[in-house]
C-alpha cells in the first residue's frame, strides 16, 4: 500500500525539477502545463480521463527586477485558477488549493533561522523569502481586480479611519485575496499582525509582499506543527504592542490567547470568526461561561453562506472534476447524494453540461425541490451499478459504503463535496485485497482483484478545496463581511454586545451584497415613502428579519439573471442577533459544504419546530428508567459489584455460573446473602449489599445481550423479594438515615462527592431496581410472581415498615437533606425511589381514570362524557405563536409613534406578544428577567400556518347530548353556572330572583327555556362537589351524622403518614426543584444536589470535563422529572380520595411559591431544554455492561442520541404545566398570580413545542387569564384565542373571551382563599385530630330529644329516695293553684 505523504514529497520534487528545466512558461496555460509535466503517468491514463495530448508550452521570457535567477524558476500565475496539482495534496479542508507556486523544498533552511530585512529596514516578520515580495505584489494586484467591493469599502471609509487605534491580530489563510483584506484594514487605520491558519495554504510570495509593505507576517508554506504555534505566539507576544481585536479562521488563535495569555484575552474588544470549527469553539466557551469578550459569527451570514455553498460549489465541482479526470460530462450518469445548498449547486452545474443527474435525499422537502427542478430522486442502491460519477454532499458519514463501492462499474468516479472526509467509507478500502495506484496528485485508482477500477478523488476529502480553487469573488464576499464585522465590533458603544456570540446584523449583510452589485452593473429599485409605510419597512433597509434565509424562489431568480423578489417580512433592527448558551444546545456540528441542508443546522437556532412524536405515559421505557438511576460517574462500580458477588459466590459454588444453577440453588444462595447482611462489620455488610445489587442488576457478566440482562434482572428481583430482602434493606436504610457520624462528617466537609454516600447509594439502588422491576406488569409472568407483586404493592403502601409507609420515610430523607443535616444523601436516587414507590402503590394515569369511573358509579353520578386519555392522545399540535419580540424594536417604536390601528394576528407567528402590564420601554424585559436570558425572545420559528379556527358549532338536538363537530371535548356546566344564568335572566326579564331554584322558568322567554335545557344536558357534577357537600353535613351535625367510614386505601394511608409534616415536605421538594432547574443561578446553590454525581477527584482533561458536564446536566434533568411526577401524582390521587386533601397540599405548594417557580422554569428557551442531548448512550445501563465501550471522543460526547427530543424533559414540562393547572383551576387569587407574574409571554413561548398535550395545558393556563389581560391582548392574539376554542373544553356560558366572568371579583379573592383554608383545617381536625381522646374534652350531648328518647335503668336506692322526696315535697304540701296561675 502506498504512502500518500511520501508520494507527495516525491511529486513536489519532480514538479520542481521539471519546472526548473523550463525557463519560459506560458501565462495562459501555466496551470495545465505544470500539472501535466509534473506527472510522469500522464501519458498512461485510463481512457476515462480522456487522454488528450498536452499543450506545448508557448515560450515567453519573464524579467524580474530583483534576483532574476531566483524567480525564473517559477511560473507566472494567471489569477487564482492556476493551481499546481503537485502541491494540492496538502489540502486539508481549507483553502489550501489556493496554494503558493513557490516550492518550499528549494531551501531547507527554516525561516525561523534566517534574519531577513524588508525594504523599510524592519525585521519584525518571518516569511520564506522576502525577495519574492514583488512577485507577491503582482498576485495581490490581480486579486484586487475581482474584489471591487472590498476596494470600494476601502475608498469610502479611508478618510474616516473607522479602525484608527485598532490593533488586529489575524490568523487566516494567507493568500492574495486575504492580502487585499489586510491592506484594507491597514488603510482604515488598523495595525495588523498576521499568521496562517493552515500550514499548507500560505502563498509565500504574498506573505513576502505583505511583510515588505510593513505588516508583521509570520507564516510560510510547509510549516511544522511547532512552527505553526510559534508563529501565532510571535503575533501575540511582542513588546510594545497589545492586540485589541481578533480575526480568526478555525479558532486556533483565540484558543492560544485564551489559554496562554488570559489577561490579554480579557482586554480584547471583539472576535470575528469565519469558520464552522471556530464558531463551534466559541459556542463551547460561551456555553461554559468562559467567553469574556463579544464575538461575531460571520460564517452564518446569509450572503457569505450562500456564496460559500451554492455558487462556489456550482463552479468548483466542474473545475475539480475536469482538473483531475478530464472527463466529458455530456450523457454521463451522475448521482448527487444530498440536495441541500451544495447539492443544488452541483446538480445545476452538471445538468448544464448535459449529464443525466440523479439525486438521493432523506428530507422530503429537499426531495420535492429536486423533483421540481427536473431531477429524479432515487435510492443509491437503485442506480449504483449504472452511474459513472458519485458525488456526496450530505454532511453525514458513510453515505457511500464499501458494499456500494464493490457494486460500482469499472471506471466510476467517486468524490466528496460535503463534510470533511467522512462521507465515503475510505477506511474500508485500505485492505490488502485492493490495490491503490496513485495516477495523479489527488487521484487514486482503487483496483479490485478482478481488475475493476474505481477512481477516488482527494482520498474522500473535499474536492473543491483539494483539487480546484475558490473563486476570488467568493473570497471577496467573505473578506468584506469580515471587515464590516471588525468595524462594527470595534466601534459599537459599550453594552451593545455582551460576552456572547452574535450574528452579523442583517443591515450589514445587505450592505455586503450591495457593494458587490456594482460588479454586475445592477441597479436597485428604491421604495417610495408610501410603499415603505405600507410594508412597514425603512426605505434604506434592513429589508429582512434576522431569521431570514434565502428561499428557493430567490435562488432561481438570481440564477436566471432576474432580481430577487422581495419577501414581505418585517425588517431587522440593525443589531446583532445573539446566539447564547441555551441556544447552543440546539446546534449540531455543521459541515462546510452544506449549511442549510437541515433546518436545525442554522447556528442561529431559528428553525421550524418539529412535530414531536411523543406519547405521554407514567414512565419512560423500562431500559431508560433503569439507566437514569446511575450517574456516568458511577460506571466503575459495576465491576466492583460483580467482584463482590463472585467472591461470595465462589466460596459456595466453584464450578458453575449463576445462570447455570437451578431454582433451589438460586434460593439457597439468596438466603445466604440475606443472612450475611445482618453483620456488624460495616465493610462486610457493604460487600454483601454490592453482591445483592449485582444480582438485582441481572448478573450481567454472564449475559450476552441487553434483553438477557433484563430477563435475569426480573428473575433475580422476584427471588430477592420472595426471600425477604426488601424488609432487610428498609431496616438498613433506617440505620443509615440515623447514622449521625456520617451526617456530621458530611456537614463538616467542604466538598461532598460520591464516596460520602456509598452505603446509601448501594441500598437505594437495590430498592429502586426491585420496585421498578416488580411494578412492570408482564403478561408472561408466572402466577406466583403476580401474587408476589400484589402483596408487595400492598405492603409498600402500608405502615408495616417502621410503622410508616416507605414513601413517608423517603420524604423524611428529603427534608433532612434540605435542612442541611445530611448533605451527603444521594437525592436523585431518593427522589426516583419515592416517585416509583408512589406510582406503584397508588397507580398511574390509567389507574386514576379507572378509580375515577368507579367512584362516580359509587356516588351515583353519570359516567364521564369522554375518555380523557384517548382524547388527549388523538389531538394534534397546532402552530405555535410568535415569541415576545418578533417585531423589531424599530418597528415597535414606529408603531407606537404613529398610533396605528390595531392589527389582527393572522398567524400564530405574525405579531408581537404585547404585555398589557408592561411599560413602553421594550428593554424592560431585560431588566425584569431574573436570568437575563432573552435569547428566546430574539429567536423566531417561521412555522407553518395551521388553520386552527374550529368550524361553526351546530345546535345539538335536545333529545341527547352530542359532541360539537370538530371539538375534542364535551362541554361541561356546573350547577352554580345554571343558577347564575337563571338569576341574571330573572333579574333582566322579570325583576325578581328565586335563589337556588333551577326549575322555575315561568315568565322567561322561550329562548331562555331552550338555553336552560341545553345547559342541564351538559350539567356535570364532580366527585369533589359531593365530597364538599358531605363534609358540610358532617360539620353541621357532628354527632347525629354518625361516624364517617374512611376507606383505608393506599392514598389515605399515605396522606395520614405525611400530614403532620406535609408543609415541610412541599417546601423541600420545591427547594430541590429550584436548584435543579436550568434557569438557576448561584444564589440557589445553598443545597448541593450533586452529591451523587461528583467524583472524588475532579476531571483533569477536557474530555473528562465534557463527560462530567453531560452527567451533571442529565442528573438535574432526572431530578426535575422525578419531582414533577411526584407532585402531580400526589395532587391527582389526593383529589380523587378527598378534595380537601388535595386542597391542603395545593395550598402549601402555593404558599411555598410553586407558581412563580414553575413560571421561572419555563422562562427559558424551552425548545432547547426539550431537545437537549444530555446523554451518552454507550454509557447507559445495561448497554455499558454488555458491550465493549468504545473510546469516547468530544464528538461522541456532544452527539447524544438521535431522538428529536429528550423524553424526560418533555415529560417534566408537561407535568409542571399540569401542576400549574391543578393549582389555579377555579382559584381566582392564584390566576391573578399568573397575571401578576406576567406568565402570558412565557406560556406563549412554550407553545413553540409542537406537542398536543403540552399545548393543551398551556392553552388552559392562557384561557383562565384572558379576562384579566384586557381587550387589546385578546384582539392582538386572535390566533391563540382560536387555538383555545379548538383545544380546550367549553363551559357554554363562560365569557372568558370577553372578560365578563361573574366570578372575577378581585375584592373577594383573599376571602375566598381564607375560607378554603378554614374548611381544610376543619376537615383535618375532624378526621385526623386525636386530641379528643381526653374524656374531659369530649363533646356533650345536650339535645333534649335524644335524652328523653333513652330508657334509663335506675338503682333501688334512687327509687326509695325518690318516693321519700315525693312524700315530703309534693304530697304533704298543699298546692296553691291561684298563686301558680297568677
Tab-separated table of N, CA and C in Angstrom, residues 258-351:
chain	number	residue	atom	x	y	z
A	258	UNK	N	-6.524	32.551	24.727
A	258	UNK	CA	-7.350	32.236	25.887
A	258	UNK	C	-6.564	31.402	26.909
A	259	UNK	N	-5.772	30.450	26.399
A	259	UNK	CA	-5.037	29.560	27.282
A	259	UNK	C	-3.747	30.190	27.800
A	260	UNK	N	-2.984	30.834	26.898
A	260	UNK	CA	-1.642	31.267	27.263
A	260	UNK	C	-1.583	32.713	27.744
A	261	UNK	N	-2.442	33.564	27.221
A	261	UNK	CA	-2.422	34.978	27.601
A	261	UNK	C	-3.813	35.424	28.042
A	262	UNK	N	-4.311	34.863	29.154
A	262	UNK	CA	-5.701	35.181	29.575
A	262	UNK	C	-5.911	36.654	29.884
A	263	UNK	N	-4.892	37.321	30.429
A	263	UNK	CA	-5.054	38.745	30.751
A	263	UNK	C	-5.180	39.593	29.489
A	264	UNK	N	-4.409	39.224	28.459
A	264	UNK	CA	-4.520	39.931	27.182
A	264	UNK	C	-5.874	39.639	26.547
A	265	UNK	N	-6.290	38.390	26.661
A	265	UNK	CA	-7.553	37.969	26.046
A	265	UNK	C	-8.730	38.748	26.634
A	266	UNK	N	-8.696	39.012	27.935
A	266	UNK	CA	-9.810	39.717	28.582
A	266	UNK	C	-9.947	41.154	28.072
A	267	UNK	N	-8.834	41.721	27.542
A	267	UNK	CA	-8.868	43.108	27.075
A	267	UNK	C	-9.262	43.224	25.603
A	268	UNK	N	-9.491	42.093	24.953
A	268	UNK	CA	-9.918	42.109	23.549
A	268	UNK	C	-11.317	42.715	23.456
A	269	UNK	N	-11.511	43.578	22.469
A	269	UNK	CA	-12.822	44.237	22.307
A	269	UNK	C	-13.784	43.403	21.485
A	270	UNK	N	-13.264	42.483	20.675
A	270	UNK	CA	-14.160	41.658	19.876
A	270	UNK	C	-13.399	40.624	19.069
A	271	UNK	N	-14.082	39.515	18.799
A	271	UNK	CA	-13.526	38.438	17.968
A	271	UNK	C	-14.424	38.279	16.748
A	272	UNK	N	-13.816	38.162	15.577
A	272	UNK	CA	-14.566	37.849	14.356
A	272	UNK	C	-14.098	36.475	13.895
A	273	UNK	N	-15.033	35.535	13.818
A	273	UNK	CA	-14.688	34.157	13.456
A	273	UNK	C	-15.373	33.765	12.163
A	274	UNK	N	-14.572	33.127	11.277
A	274	UNK	CA	-15.048	32.870	9.919
A	274	UNK	C	-15.440	31.423	9.669
A	275	UNK	N	-14.926	30.472	10.450
A	275	UNK	CA	-15.103	29.059	10.096
A	275	UNK	C	-16.101	28.364	10.995
A	276	UNK	N	-16.582	27.212	10.515
A	276	UNK	CA	-17.505	26.386	11.300
A	276	UNK	C	-16.825	25.934	12.587
A	277	UNK	N	-15.596	25.456	12.466
A	277	UNK	CA	-14.881	24.938	13.631
A	277	UNK	C	-14.677	26.032	14.680
A	278	UNK	N	-14.243	27.198	14.218
A	278	UNK	CA	-14.019	28.290	15.155
A	278	UNK	C	-15.291	28.738	15.845
A	279	UNK	N	-16.366	28.829	15.079
A	279	UNK	CA	-17.656	29.203	15.669
A	279	UNK	C	-18.075	28.168	16.703
A	280	UNK	N	-17.854	26.909	16.376
A	280	UNK	CA	-18.195	25.819	17.298
A	280	UNK	C	-17.426	25.971	18.615
A	281	UNK	N	-16.137	26.325	18.514
A	281	UNK	CA	-15.331	26.519	19.721
A	281	UNK	C	-15.839	27.699	20.547
A	282	UNK	N	-16.237	28.751	19.862
A	282	UNK	CA	-16.768	29.917	20.577
A	282	UNK	C	-18.045	29.558	21.324
A	283	UNK	N	-18.916	28.776	20.674
A	283	UNK	CA	-20.134	28.354	21.350
A	283	UNK	C	-19.816	27.507	22.578
A	284	UNK	N	-18.774	26.681	22.478
A	284	UNK	CA	-18.391	25.874	23.629
A	284	UNK	C	-17.934	26.770	24.785
A	285	UNK	N	-17.114	27.785	24.469
A	285	UNK	CA	-16.684	28.727	25.504
A	285	UNK	C	-17.883	29.457	26.104
A	286	UNK	N	-18.791	29.871	25.232
A	286	UNK	CA	-19.972	30.596	25.694
A	286	UNK	C	-20.835	29.721	26.579
A	287	UNK	N	-21.008	28.471	26.173
A	287	UNK	CA	-21.833	27.537	26.941
A	287	UNK	C	-21.234	27.299	28.321
A	288	UNK	N	-19.894	27.259	28.371
A	288	UNK	CA	-19.223	27.033	29.651
A	288	UNK	C	-19.102	28.307	30.478
A	289	UNK	N	-19.570	29.450	29.927
A	289	UNK	CA	-19.480	30.715	30.640
A	289	UNK	C	-18.073	31.295	30.690
A	290	UNK	N	-17.215	30.879	29.761
A	290	UNK	CA	-15.815	31.310	29.774
A	290	UNK	C	-15.498	32.330	28.689
A	291	UNK	N	-16.466	32.676	27.874
A	291	UNK	CA	-16.236	33.659	26.822
A	291	UNK	C	-16.383	35.045	27.436
A	292	UNK	N	-15.253	35.739	27.600
A	292	UNK	CA	-15.283	37.019	28.309
A	292	UNK	C	-15.261	38.209	27.358
A	293	UNK	N	-15.391	37.970	26.054
A	293	UNK	CA	-15.438	39.064	25.080
A	293	UNK	C	-16.555	38.776	24.072
A	294	UNK	N	-17.126	39.820	23.452
A	294	UNK	CA	-18.134	39.560	22.410
A	294	UNK	C	-17.485	38.978	21.166
A	295	UNK	N	-18.229	38.132	20.469
A	295	UNK	CA	-17.712	37.504	19.256
A	295	UNK	C	-18.763	37.597	18.154
A	296	UNK	N	-18.290	37.746	16.918
A	296	UNK	CA	-19.184	37.847	15.768
A	296	UNK	C	-19.000	36.614	14.883
A	297	UNK	N	-20.084	35.906	14.658
A	297	UNK	CA	-20.074	34.731	13.792
A	297	UNK	C	-20.425	35.180	12.378
A	298	UNK	N	-19.397	35.365	11.531
A	298	UNK	CA	-19.677	35.767	10.153
A	298	UNK	C	-19.885	34.561	9.254
A	299	UNK	N	-19.638	33.377	9.805
A	299	UNK	CA	-19.789	32.161	8.999
A	299	UNK	C	-21.214	31.976	8.518
A	300	UNK	N	-22.171	32.370	9.356
A	300	UNK	CA	-23.574	32.129	9.030
A	300	UNK	C	-24.282	33.361	8.496
A	301	UNK	N	-23.542	34.374	8.069
A	301	UNK	CA	-24.211	35.493	7.409
A	301	UNK	C	-24.761	35.014	6.073
A	302	UNK	N	-25.907	35.530	5.703
A	302	UNK	CA	-26.651	34.982	4.558
A	302	UNK	C	-25.837	35.028	3.277
A	303	UNK	N	-25.276	36.194	2.950
A	303	UNK	CA	-24.583	36.353	1.667
A	303	UNK	C	-23.371	35.446	1.590
A	304	UNK	N	-22.555	35.457	2.656
A	304	UNK	CA	-21.361	34.618	2.648
A	304	UNK	C	-21.717	33.144	2.560
A	305	UNK	N	-22.703	32.743	3.334
A	305	UNK	CA	-23.071	31.329	3.365
A	305	UNK	C	-23.545	30.848	2.002
A	306	UNK	N	-24.325	31.695	1.335
A	306	UNK	CA	-24.849	31.299	0.032
A	306	UNK	C	-23.723	31.176	-0.990
A	307	UNK	N	-22.807	32.126	-0.989
A	307	UNK	CA	-21.704	32.065	-1.960
A	307	UNK	C	-20.740	30.941	-1.619
A	308	UNK	N	-20.502	30.703	-0.350
A	308	UNK	CA	-19.611	29.613	0.042
A	308	UNK	C	-20.150	28.267	-0.410
A	309	UNK	N	-21.459	28.103	-0.365
A	309	UNK	CA	-22.046	26.790	-0.618
A	309	UNK	C	-22.560	26.643	-2.046
A	310	UNK	N	-23.616	27.363	-2.377
A	310	UNK	CA	-24.275	27.105	-3.662
A	310	UNK	C	-23.440	27.600	-4.844
A	311	UNK	N	-23.076	28.871	-4.837
A	311	UNK	CA	-22.433	29.447	-6.024
A	311	UNK	C	-20.996	28.961	-6.181
A	312	UNK	N	-20.272	28.872	-5.081
A	312	UNK	CA	-18.890	28.391	-5.158
A	312	UNK	C	-18.852	26.940	-5.641
A	313	UNK	N	-19.706	26.110	-5.059
A	313	UNK	CA	-19.702	24.691	-5.428
A	313	UNK	C	-20.230	24.474	-6.847
A	314	UNK	N	-21.109	25.352	-7.294
A	314	UNK	CA	-21.638	25.224	-8.653
A	314	UNK	C	-20.514	25.358	-9.689
A	315	UNK	N	-19.501	26.121	-9.343
A	315	UNK	CA	-18.389	26.297	-10.272
A	315	UNK	C	-17.239	25.342	-9.967
A	316	UNK	N	-16.941	25.146	-8.682
A	316	UNK	CA	-15.747	24.374	-8.356
A	316	UNK	C	-15.937	22.872	-8.551
A	317	UNK	N	-17.164	22.380	-8.588
A	317	UNK	CA	-17.356	20.941	-8.830
A	317	UNK	C	-16.832	20.566	-10.212
A	318	UNK	N	-17.165	21.386	-11.204
A	318	UNK	CA	-16.679	21.093	-12.563
A	318	UNK	C	-15.178	21.327	-12.661
A	319	UNK	N	-14.705	22.389	-12.015
A	319	UNK	CA	-13.284	22.702	-12.033
A	319	UNK	C	-12.484	21.537	-11.463
A	320	UNK	N	-12.920	21.048	-10.300
A	320	UNK	CA	-12.198	19.957	-9.661
A	320	UNK	C	-12.236	18.674	-10.453
A	321	UNK	N	-13.398	18.325	-11.007
A	321	UNK	CA	-13.521	17.089	-11.789
A	321	UNK	C	-12.726	17.169	-13.089
A	322	UNK	N	-12.770	18.299	-13.752
A	322	UNK	CA	-12.039	18.445	-15.013
A	322	UNK	C	-10.531	18.395	-14.782
A	323	UNK	N	-10.056	19.071	-13.753
A	323	UNK	CA	-8.623	19.096	-13.497
A	323	UNK	C	-8.087	17.708	-13.191
A	324	UNK	N	-8.853	16.929	-12.483
A	324	UNK	CA	-8.344	15.630	-12.034
A	324	UNK	C	-8.605	14.510	-13.027
A	325	UNK	N	-9.698	14.600	-13.801
A	325	UNK	CA	-10.084	13.452	-14.639
A	325	UNK	C	-10.215	13.775	-16.113
A	326	UNK	N	-10.359	15.037	-16.485
A	326	UNK	CA	-10.558	15.435	-17.884
A	326	UNK	C	-11.754	14.731	-18.521
A	327	UNK	N	-12.727	14.339	-17.709
A	327	UNK	CA	-13.862	13.590	-18.231
A	327	UNK	C	-14.860	14.540	-18.897
A	328	UNK	N	-15.543	14.043	-19.932
A	328	UNK	CA	-16.624	14.803	-20.567
A	328	UNK	C	-17.944	14.381	-19.914
A	329	UNK	N	-18.751	15.353	-19.540
A	329	UNK	CA	-19.943	15.034	-18.758
A	329	UNK	C	-21.206	14.853	-19.592
A	330	UNK	N	-21.192	15.253	-20.844
A	330	UNK	CA	-22.382	15.076	-21.655
A	330	UNK	C	-22.786	13.615	-21.729
A	331	UNK	N	-23.987	13.305	-21.333
A	331	UNK	CA	-24.502	11.942	-21.391
A	331	UNK	C	-24.095	11.064	-20.234
A	332	UNK	N	-23.179	11.514	-19.386
A	332	UNK	CA	-22.762	10.706	-18.234
A	332	UNK	C	-23.885	10.668	-17.196
A	333	UNK	N	-23.968	9.530	-16.488
A	333	UNK	CA	-24.961	9.382	-15.411
A	333	UNK	C	-24.272	9.706	-14.082
A	334	UNK	N	-24.816	10.708	-13.407
A	334	UNK	CA	-24.214	11.196	-12.169
A	334	UNK	C	-25.266	11.120	-11.062
A	335	UNK	N	-24.849	10.646	-9.892
A	335	UNK	CA	-25.754	10.677	-8.741
A	335	UNK	C	-25.160	11.631	-7.707
A	336	UNK	N	-25.995	12.592	-7.274
A	336	UNK	CA	-25.590	13.568	-6.267
A	336	UNK	C	-26.328	13.216	-4.976
A	337	UNK	N	-25.577	12.865	-3.943
A	337	UNK	CA	-26.180	12.468	-2.667
A	337	UNK	C	-26.400	13.712	-1.810
A	338	UNK	N	-27.634	14.114	-1.674
A	338	UNK	CA	-27.966	15.298	-0.887
A	338	UNK	C	-28.337	16.465	-1.781
A	339	UNK	N	-29.487	17.107	-1.502
A	339	UNK	CA	-29.934	18.233	-2.318
A	339	UNK	C	-30.087	19.466	-1.437
A	340	UNK	N	-29.057	19.697	-0.607
A	340	UNK	CA	-29.004	20.950	0.130
A	340	UNK	C	-28.417	22.026	-0.768
A	341	UNK	N	-27.808	23.044	-0.173
A	341	UNK	CA	-27.253	24.127	-0.979
A	341	UNK	C	-26.115	23.631	-1.868
A	342	UNK	N	-25.218	22.808	-1.305
A	342	UNK	CA	-24.108	22.273	-2.092
A	342	UNK	C	-24.636	21.359	-3.183
A	343	UNK	N	-25.566	20.495	-2.820
A	343	UNK	CA	-26.141	19.575	-3.808
A	343	UNK	C	-26.844	20.304	-4.930
A	344	UNK	N	-27.553	21.377	-4.605
A	344	UNK	CA	-28.238	22.165	-5.636
A	344	UNK	C	-27.227	22.759	-6.620
A	345	UNK	N	-26.110	23.292	-6.075
A	345	UNK	CA	-25.091	23.866	-6.947
A	345	UNK	C	-24.473	22.831	-7.862
A	346	UNK	N	-24.159	21.656	-7.312
A	346	UNK	CA	-23.557	20.589	-8.119
A	346	UNK	C	-24.509	20.127	-9.213
A	347	UNK	N	-25.763	19.915	-8.843
A	347	UNK	CA	-26.754	19.428	-9.819
A	347	UNK	C	-26.943	20.434	-10.951
A	348	UNK	N	-27.016	21.719	-10.603
A	348	UNK	CA	-27.227	22.739	-11.631
A	348	UNK	C	-26.065	22.757	-12.621
A	349	UNK	N	-24.819	22.646	-12.117
A	349	UNK	CA	-23.646	22.682	-12.995
A	349	UNK	C	-23.596	21.465	-13.907
A	350	UNK	N	-23.859	20.303	-13.354
A	350	UNK	CA	-23.771	19.062	-14.138
A	350	UNK	C	-24.892	18.974	-15.163
A	351	UNK	N	-26.074	19.437	-14.772
A	351	UNK	CA	-27.206	19.425	-15.707
A	351	UNK	C	-26.923	20.328	-16.898
